[in-house]
Short mmCIF file of C-alpha atoms in Angstrom, two decimals:
data_model
loop_
_atom_site.label_atom_id
_atom_site.label_comp_id
_atom_site.label_asym_id
_atom_site.label_seq_id
_atom_site.Cartn_x
_atom_site.Cartn_y
_atom_site.Cartn_z
CA MET A 298 149.77 135.86 -100.24
CA LYS A 299 150.75 139.50 -101.64
CA ILE A 300 154.28 138.51 -101.23
CA LYS A 301 153.72 135.41 -103.26
CA CYS A 302 151.80 136.94 -105.77
CA LEU A 303 154.95 140.01 -105.99
CA SER A 304 157.59 137.58 -106.15
CA TRP A 305 156.07 135.53 -109.25
CA CYS A 306 155.46 138.68 -111.12
CA LEU A 307 159.38 139.88 -110.40
CA GLY A 308 160.09 136.17 -111.60
CA VAL A 309 158.21 136.37 -114.63
CA THR A 310 159.57 139.55 -115.60
CA ILE A 311 163.20 138.71 -115.39
CA ILE A 312 162.54 135.20 -116.97
CA SER A 313 160.79 136.97 -120.29
CA ALA A 314 163.17 139.68 -120.46
CA VAL A 315 166.01 137.49 -120.31
CA LEU A 316 164.34 134.96 -123.27
CA LEU A 317 163.42 138.33 -125.29
CA PHE A 318 166.59 139.95 -125.24
CA ILE A 319 167.92 136.20 -126.64
CA THR A 320 165.43 136.10 -129.16
CA PHE A 321 165.59 139.36 -131.03
CA TYR A 322 169.20 141.25 -129.91
CA PRO A 323 171.50 140.24 -132.20
CA LEU A 324 173.99 138.39 -130.68
CA PRO A 325 177.08 137.52 -131.26
CA SER A 326 177.66 133.85 -132.59
CA LEU A 327 179.95 131.90 -130.42
CA LEU A 328 181.98 129.78 -132.43
CA LYS A 329 182.01 130.53 -136.79
CA TRP A 330 178.62 128.98 -136.98
CA GLN A 331 176.63 129.45 -140.04
CA SER A 332 173.30 129.69 -138.47
CA PRO A 333 172.24 132.18 -135.84
CA PHE A 334 169.02 130.45 -134.99
CA LEU A 335 170.67 127.17 -133.37
CA SER A 336 173.16 129.70 -131.49
CA ARG A 337 170.04 131.40 -129.75
CA CYS A 338 168.83 127.47 -128.85
CA PHE A 339 171.99 127.27 -126.81
CA PHE A 340 172.01 130.72 -125.29
CA ILE A 341 168.02 129.22 -124.05
CA LEU A 342 169.72 126.18 -122.74
CA MET A 343 172.43 128.52 -120.89
CA VAL A 344 169.54 129.92 -119.06
CA CYS A 345 167.94 126.59 -118.09
CA PHE A 346 171.56 125.70 -116.70
CA ALA A 347 171.63 128.99 -114.63
CA MET A 348 168.24 127.92 -113.06
CA GLY A 349 169.70 124.50 -112.03
CA LEU A 350 172.54 126.28 -110.36
CA VAL A 351 170.62 128.58 -108.32
CA ARG A 352 169.03 125.46 -107.10
CA LEU A 353 172.21 123.65 -106.72
CA PHE A 354 173.42 126.49 -104.82
CA LEU A 355 170.31 127.37 -102.62
CA GLY A 356 168.80 124.00 -101.62
CA PRO A 357 168.31 123.17 -98.33
CA THR A 358 168.96 119.58 -98.07
CA ALA A 359 171.19 117.46 -99.65
CA ALA A 360 168.31 115.85 -102.17
CA ASP A 361 167.72 118.92 -103.77
CA ARG A 362 171.27 119.40 -104.81
CA ALA A 363 171.19 115.89 -106.21
CA ILE A 364 168.28 116.08 -107.81
CA ALA A 365 169.60 119.39 -109.45
CA ILE A 366 173.13 117.68 -110.39
CA ASP A 367 170.81 115.11 -112.33
CA THR A 368 168.87 117.93 -113.81
CA LEU A 369 172.16 119.13 -115.43
CA GLY A 370 173.07 116.15 -116.25
CA ILE A 371 170.23 115.74 -118.46
CA LEU A 372 170.56 119.42 -120.08
CA ILE A 373 174.03 118.55 -121.03
CA VAL A 374 172.75 115.81 -123.26
CA GLY A 375 170.52 118.20 -124.85
CA PHE A 376 173.96 120.52 -125.31
CA CYS A 377 175.03 117.82 -127.27
CA ALA A 378 172.43 117.27 -129.50
CA ILE A 379 172.02 120.83 -130.39
CA LEU A 380 175.95 121.04 -131.08
CA SER A 381 175.89 118.04 -133.18
CA VAL A 382 173.48 119.76 -135.35
CA PRO A 383 175.44 123.11 -137.39
CA THR A 384 179.01 121.67 -136.33
CA GLY A 385 178.28 118.77 -138.65
CA ARG A 386 180.49 116.36 -136.44
CA ASP A 387 178.41 112.89 -135.19
CA TRP A 388 180.85 112.30 -132.62
CA TYR A 389 178.72 114.43 -129.83
CA ILE A 390 176.02 112.18 -130.07
CA ASP A 391 178.40 109.40 -128.62
CA ILE A 392 179.28 111.87 -125.59
CA ALA A 393 175.62 112.42 -125.11
CA ILE A 394 175.21 108.75 -124.82
CA ALA A 395 178.05 108.20 -122.52
CA TRP A 396 177.12 111.20 -120.56
CA ALA A 397 173.47 110.20 -119.85
CA LEU A 398 174.74 106.60 -118.53
CA GLN A 399 177.40 108.33 -116.28
CA SER A 400 174.63 110.59 -114.99
CA PHE A 401 172.62 108.04 -113.94
CA ILE A 402 175.17 105.70 -112.12
CA GLY A 403 176.14 109.19 -110.25
CA ALA A 404 172.58 109.68 -109.42
CA LEU A 405 172.22 106.00 -108.01
CA ALA A 406 175.27 106.33 -106.13
CA ILE A 407 174.23 109.39 -104.23
CA ALA A 408 170.82 107.89 -103.72
CA LYS A 409 172.44 104.95 -102.03
CA TYR A 410 174.78 107.26 -99.94
CA LEU A 411 171.29 108.98 -99.19
CA GLU A 412 169.67 105.50 -97.95
CA GLY A 413 172.77 104.75 -95.67
CA ARG A 414 173.86 101.86 -97.13
CA GLY A 415 177.32 100.71 -98.27
CA PHE A 416 178.44 100.76 -102.25
CA ASP A 417 178.38 96.98 -102.46
CA GLU A 418 175.26 95.90 -100.85
CA MET B 40 160.84 120.44 -144.99
CA SER B 41 163.05 118.21 -142.61
CA GLU B 42 164.70 120.87 -141.42
CA VAL B 43 161.36 122.92 -140.76
CA ILE B 44 160.23 119.71 -138.75
CA GLY B 45 163.66 119.61 -136.73
CA THR B 46 163.40 123.14 -135.67
CA ILE B 47 159.75 123.20 -134.49
CA PHE B 48 160.82 119.84 -132.48
CA ILE B 49 163.66 121.73 -130.69
CA VAL B 50 161.59 124.81 -129.73
CA VAL B 51 159.11 122.61 -128.17
CA GLY B 52 161.80 120.77 -126.26
CA LEU B 53 163.71 124.18 -125.03
CA GLY B 54 160.02 125.40 -123.99
CA PHE B 55 159.77 122.01 -122.06
CA ASP B 56 163.18 122.55 -120.51
CA ILE B 57 162.48 126.00 -119.35
CA PHE B 58 159.15 125.10 -117.76
CA GLY B 59 160.95 122.33 -115.94
CA CYS B 60 163.46 124.58 -114.47
CA ILE B 61 161.37 127.20 -113.35
CA GLY B 62 159.43 124.57 -111.57
CA LEU B 63 162.77 123.24 -109.90
CA ILE B 64 162.73 126.78 -108.70
CA ARG B 65 159.61 127.23 -107.54
CA LEU B 66 158.06 124.43 -106.09
CA PRO B 67 158.22 123.88 -102.19
CA ASP B 68 159.30 121.06 -101.10
CA VAL B 69 161.96 117.99 -102.78
CA TYR B 70 159.43 115.86 -104.07
CA ASN B 71 157.44 118.13 -106.33
CA ARG B 72 161.16 119.51 -107.44
CA ILE B 73 161.61 115.77 -108.55
CA GLN B 74 158.10 115.12 -109.96
CA ALA B 75 158.62 118.49 -112.30
CA THR B 76 162.25 117.95 -113.32
CA THR B 77 162.07 114.12 -113.93
CA LYS B 78 158.80 114.76 -116.37
CA CYS B 79 159.48 118.31 -118.11
CA VAL B 80 163.66 118.03 -118.45
CA THR B 81 163.18 114.38 -119.70
CA LEU B 82 160.50 114.77 -122.20
CA GLY B 83 162.52 117.94 -123.20
CA THR B 84 165.48 116.78 -123.78
CA CYS B 85 163.89 113.63 -126.04
CA SER B 86 162.30 116.22 -128.37
CA ILE B 87 165.38 118.00 -128.40
CA LEU B 88 167.59 114.81 -129.67
CA PHE B 89 164.49 113.63 -132.09
CA GLY B 90 164.90 117.19 -133.61
CA SER B 91 168.56 116.45 -134.21
CA MET B 92 167.54 113.23 -135.54
CA VAL B 93 165.32 114.71 -138.09
CA PHE B 94 167.87 116.61 -139.22
CA LYS B 95 170.60 114.49 -139.62
CA GLY B 96 167.91 111.70 -141.20
CA PHE B 97 166.41 108.35 -139.76
CA ILE B 98 168.32 105.39 -141.49
CA THR B 99 172.28 107.09 -140.93
CA ALA B 100 174.56 106.19 -138.41
CA ALA B 101 174.24 109.43 -136.09
CA GLY B 102 170.50 108.95 -136.43
CA ILE B 103 170.49 105.89 -134.92
CA LYS B 104 172.55 106.60 -132.20
CA THR B 105 169.98 109.34 -131.59
CA PHE B 106 167.42 106.81 -131.42
CA LEU B 107 169.28 104.80 -129.10
CA CYS B 108 170.13 107.70 -126.96
CA ILE B 109 166.46 108.62 -126.75
CA ILE B 110 165.64 105.25 -125.06
CA PHE B 111 168.45 104.91 -122.95
CA LEU B 112 167.24 108.43 -121.47
CA VAL B 113 163.31 107.18 -121.16
CA LEU B 114 164.49 104.43 -119.57
CA THR B 115 166.80 105.25 -116.78
CA SER B 116 165.71 109.02 -115.94
CA PRO B 117 163.00 107.89 -114.23
CA VAL B 118 164.62 105.35 -112.27
CA ALA B 119 166.96 107.90 -110.94
CA ALA B 120 164.37 109.87 -110.16
CA HIS B 121 162.98 106.97 -108.31
CA ALA B 122 165.91 106.28 -106.62
CA ILE B 123 166.57 109.95 -105.00
CA ALA B 124 163.23 110.03 -103.78
CA ARG B 125 163.39 106.96 -101.78
CA GLY B 126 166.76 108.16 -100.55
CA ALA B 127 165.49 111.46 -99.38
CA ARG B 128 162.51 109.79 -97.92
CA ILE B 129 164.52 107.07 -95.76
CA SER B 130 166.96 109.89 -94.79
CA GLY B 131 164.49 112.16 -93.29
CA VAL B 132 163.22 114.79 -95.67
CA LYS B 133 159.92 116.01 -94.32
CA LEU B 134 157.39 116.86 -96.74
CA TRP B 135 156.03 120.39 -96.95
CA GLU B 136 153.97 121.68 -94.13
CA LYS B 137 150.99 122.16 -96.07
CA SER B 138 150.88 118.17 -97.41
CA VAL B 139 147.96 116.34 -96.93
CA CYS B 140 148.51 112.73 -96.32
CA ASP B 141 151.59 110.46 -95.35
CA LYS B 142 150.53 106.96 -95.53
CA TYR B 143 154.82 105.88 -95.95
CA GLN B 144 155.16 107.44 -92.31
CA GLN B 145 152.11 105.80 -91.22
CA ASP B 146 153.22 102.18 -92.32
CA LYS B 147 156.75 102.45 -90.92
CA SER B 148 156.16 103.31 -87.90
CA LEU B 149 154.22 100.71 -86.77
CA MET C 134 169.87 79.37 -118.07
CA MET C 135 171.00 78.70 -121.47
CA LYS C 136 168.16 80.01 -123.00
CA SER C 137 168.54 83.20 -121.08
CA SER C 138 172.36 83.60 -122.17
CA ILE C 139 171.08 83.33 -125.71
CA ILE C 140 168.58 86.12 -125.40
CA LEU C 141 171.36 88.13 -123.65
CA PHE C 142 173.69 87.35 -126.37
CA ILE C 143 171.18 88.28 -129.34
CA ILE C 144 170.45 91.73 -127.26
CA TYR C 145 174.05 92.78 -126.97
CA PHE C 146 174.87 92.05 -130.87
CA ILE C 147 171.83 94.01 -132.05
CA ILE C 148 173.13 97.02 -129.58
CA TRP C 149 176.91 96.61 -130.72
CA THR C 150 175.55 96.56 -134.43
CA LEU C 151 173.42 99.77 -134.11
CA LEU C 152 175.92 101.74 -132.21
CA GLY C 153 178.76 100.91 -134.89
CA PHE C 154 176.60 100.71 -137.58
CA SER C 155 178.93 99.32 -140.20
CA PHE C 156 178.68 95.53 -141.44
CA ASP C 157 182.30 94.70 -142.52
CA LEU C 158 183.74 91.40 -141.42
CA GLN C 159 186.03 92.58 -138.60
CA HIS C 160 183.22 94.84 -136.86
CA ILE C 161 180.95 91.57 -136.80
CA LEU C 162 183.62 89.48 -135.67
CA ILE C 163 184.74 92.01 -132.75
CA GLY C 164 181.33 92.48 -131.95
CA ILE C 165 180.39 88.50 -131.20
CA MET C 166 183.80 88.34 -129.16
CA VAL C 167 182.67 91.31 -126.92
CA ALA C 168 179.24 90.03 -126.65
CA LEU C 169 180.43 86.67 -126.02
CA PHE C 170 182.43 88.05 -122.90
CA VAL C 171 179.89 90.16 -121.64
CA VAL C 172 177.25 87.52 -121.49
CA PHE C 173 180.03 85.27 -119.89
CA LEU C 174 180.17 87.92 -116.65
CA THR C 175 176.61 88.92 -116.49
CA GLY C 176 174.47 86.06 -118.32
CA ASP C 177 172.12 84.61 -115.70
CA LEU C 178 171.05 88.16 -114.48
CA PHE C 179 168.85 88.49 -116.80
CA THR C 180 165.56 87.11 -116.92
CA LEU C 181 164.22 84.17 -115.06
CA ARG C 182 161.80 82.87 -117.49
CA PRO C 183 162.93 82.76 -120.90
CA SER C 184 159.76 81.02 -122.46
CA HIS C 185 158.03 84.44 -122.81
CA PHE C 186 160.40 85.52 -125.07
CA GLY C 187 158.70 83.47 -127.65
CA ARG C 188 155.07 84.64 -127.45
CA VAL C 189 154.22 87.00 -130.54
CA THR C 190 150.94 88.55 -128.69
CA ARG C 191 153.24 90.01 -126.16
CA TYR C 192 155.34 91.95 -128.64
CA LEU C 193 151.50 93.13 -130.47
CA TRP C 194 150.72 94.48 -126.42
CA PHE C 195 153.90 96.18 -126.34
CA CYS C 196 153.10 97.91 -129.63
CA TYR C 197 149.93 98.98 -128.15
CA TYR C 198 151.49 100.37 -125.02
CA VAL C 199 153.77 102.62 -126.29
CA PRO C 200 151.56 105.12 -128.04
CA VAL C 201 149.25 105.13 -124.47
CA PHE C 202 152.68 105.65 -122.72
CA ILE C 203 153.44 108.39 -125.13
CA TRP C 204 150.33 110.21 -124.87
CA GLU C 205 150.49 110.18 -121.27
CA CYS C 206 154.08 111.62 -121.12
CA ILE C 207 152.69 114.70 -123.17
CA LYS C 208 149.71 114.78 -120.98
CA ALA C 209 151.81 114.88 -117.94
CA ASN C 210 154.32 117.53 -119.34
CA VAL C 211 151.66 120.23 -119.79
CA ASP C 212 150.20 119.62 -116.72
CA VAL C 213 153.53 120.06 -115.24
CA ALA C 214 154.07 123.55 -117.38
CA LEU C 215 150.37 124.77 -116.07
CA ARG C 216 151.53 124.37 -112.59
CA VAL C 217 153.71 127.53 -112.68
CA ASN C 218 150.54 129.45 -112.29
CA PRO C 219 150.13 130.34 -108.97
CA LYS C 220 146.65 130.28 -108.82
CA LEU C 221 146.24 126.40 -109.84
CA PRO C 222 146.61 124.89 -106.09
CA ILE C 223 148.56 121.98 -105.47
CA ASN C 224 148.21 119.83 -102.53
CA PRO C 225 150.97 116.90 -102.40
CA GLY C 226 150.88 113.73 -100.19
CA ILE C 227 151.95 110.23 -100.09
CA VAL C 228 149.27 107.94 -100.67
CA LYS C 229 149.17 104.13 -101.24
CA VAL C 230 148.26 102.06 -103.86
CA LYS C 231 147.69 98.07 -104.50
CA THR C 232 148.68 96.06 -107.86
CA VAL C 233 148.26 92.36 -108.57
CA LEU C 234 151.68 92.64 -110.46
CA ARG C 235 154.67 90.44 -108.91
CA SER C 236 157.25 89.51 -111.59
CA ASP C 237 160.08 92.28 -111.33
CA THR C 238 160.24 93.48 -114.96
CA ALA C 239 156.38 94.24 -114.63
CA LEU C 240 156.85 96.35 -111.07
CA THR C 241 159.83 98.41 -112.90
CA PHE C 242 157.77 98.98 -115.76
CA LEU C 243 154.95 99.95 -113.80
CA ALA C 244 156.97 102.02 -111.51
CA ASN C 245 158.17 104.31 -114.67
CA SER C 246 155.20 104.54 -116.09
CA ILE C 247 153.77 106.17 -113.00
CA THR C 248 156.44 108.34 -112.80
CA LEU C 249 155.85 109.37 -116.11
CA THR C 250 152.09 110.17 -115.97
CA PRO C 251 150.70 113.45 -114.71
CA GLY C 252 151.34 114.24 -111.03
CA THR C 253 152.57 111.18 -109.78
CA LEU C 254 155.58 109.83 -108.59
CA CYS C 255 156.93 106.44 -107.01
CA VAL C 256 158.61 106.59 -103.99
CA ASP C 257 158.76 103.08 -102.58
CA ILE C 258 157.93 99.39 -103.53
CA ASN C 259 157.34 96.49 -101.32
CA PRO C 260 157.42 93.87 -104.10
CA ARG C 261 156.19 90.77 -101.88
CA GLU C 262 152.56 92.09 -101.22
CA GLY C 263 152.82 94.60 -104.44
CA ILE C 264 152.18 98.00 -102.51
CA LEU C 265 153.22 100.96 -103.93
CA TYR C 266 153.92 104.10 -102.18
CA ILE C 267 153.35 106.98 -104.72
CA HIS C 268 153.92 111.16 -103.72
CA TRP C 269 151.02 112.35 -105.78
CA ILE C 270 150.88 116.42 -106.32
CA ASP C 271 147.21 116.71 -106.23
CA VAL C 272 145.80 114.30 -103.51
CA LYS C 273 142.11 113.22 -105.05
CA SER C 274 141.45 110.55 -102.17
CA GLU C 275 142.99 109.45 -99.59
CA ASP C 276 141.38 106.21 -99.86
CA THR C 277 143.89 102.86 -101.08
CA GLU C 278 140.97 101.32 -103.29
CA LYS C 279 140.08 104.70 -105.07
CA ALA C 280 143.72 105.72 -105.28
CA THR C 281 144.30 102.46 -106.82
CA GLN C 282 141.43 102.97 -109.41
CA LEU C 283 142.60 106.28 -110.56
CA ILE C 284 146.23 105.65 -111.07
CA VAL C 285 147.22 102.29 -111.50
CA LYS C 286 144.01 100.67 -113.61
CA ARG C 287 145.24 102.25 -117.00
CA PHE C 288 148.47 100.58 -117.74
CA GLU C 289 147.98 97.20 -114.95
CA LYS C 290 145.65 95.74 -117.97
CA ILE C 291 148.12 96.57 -120.52
CA LEU C 292 151.43 95.43 -118.68
CA LYS C 293 150.15 91.98 -117.23
CA ARG C 294 149.47 90.91 -120.43
CA ILE C 295 153.13 91.82 -121.64
CA PHE C 296 155.07 90.69 -118.83
CA GLU C 297 153.06 88.14 -116.67
#
């Protein structure tokens, strides 16, 4: 119980430190965007992405890795939606739609493989 | 005005995304992780998409495409989570050892 | 069969028009051709009872269903976000519930609604007897009747009026 509380406090400290660093430190902007706020949103989504990658490496079973990949696919849709605002290019939304459908079909294929059925049943 | 509303929606969506990913790391077994991610990450990303839709305006080409993307995401994400949970249960992933009951095991073993 | 193809053609054409969002003659002609081709490929897979699309009351009940669904979805997100706190106990388990819905569309929408509402995740469906196996993050009762009362009844009344 004590170890659990300790690891929880450690996790909260690390995550809030990273979030405060992103929010208040004057980060260099990635591209020639005029909006530093949306650049910071981009970095926060990168933190989410890193957590998904941790579960992808640690996951004890195949289903853990499958759900991590599904989560990463949905997060990429968020990336495209945020990127389309400051750059003003609408075709990022097209990429978002295509990526959502492709991620769904990939998740279904992995699930069928986990059930032990063939791909044409 | 529309920029302020869009910014609020994007920030709320980012918060839900972060909570979902913390749940993905913290919770003990596959089914609890699926619960956390499929709810929080789906609604967080939908909120981000709605924020960018407010930025772009509703009755434009990009706005209507974003609305269709929200509908696709809400319809497809629970189906994918359901399929992965069923695949994990059939392939024999155990529940957490402190779980209360497992009616599925009882029904299928009869 | 013919009615189902016509309804599917209208839906495909609306989606094409919204994705392109330009109302020239050539865009609309290409859209009609593509929609006809896809209907020729997948025409009889969509619906079995096309007469249900003509009733207005079903659309009105669907309009009532959407805000209820969004409200439950927001509650689910706040619930999961609160579970980051280690003091909040979780006792997960898989319970069995019964439903009176039988058609495929209604069962799909019921499973989606259950997955996006607080603390529940649909694991498997037995469509012939109407049994759903649900993973519940905080099991309040293992009894089938009580679990049905707590999980399914909110959506079952509305979905029965929409899809059955």
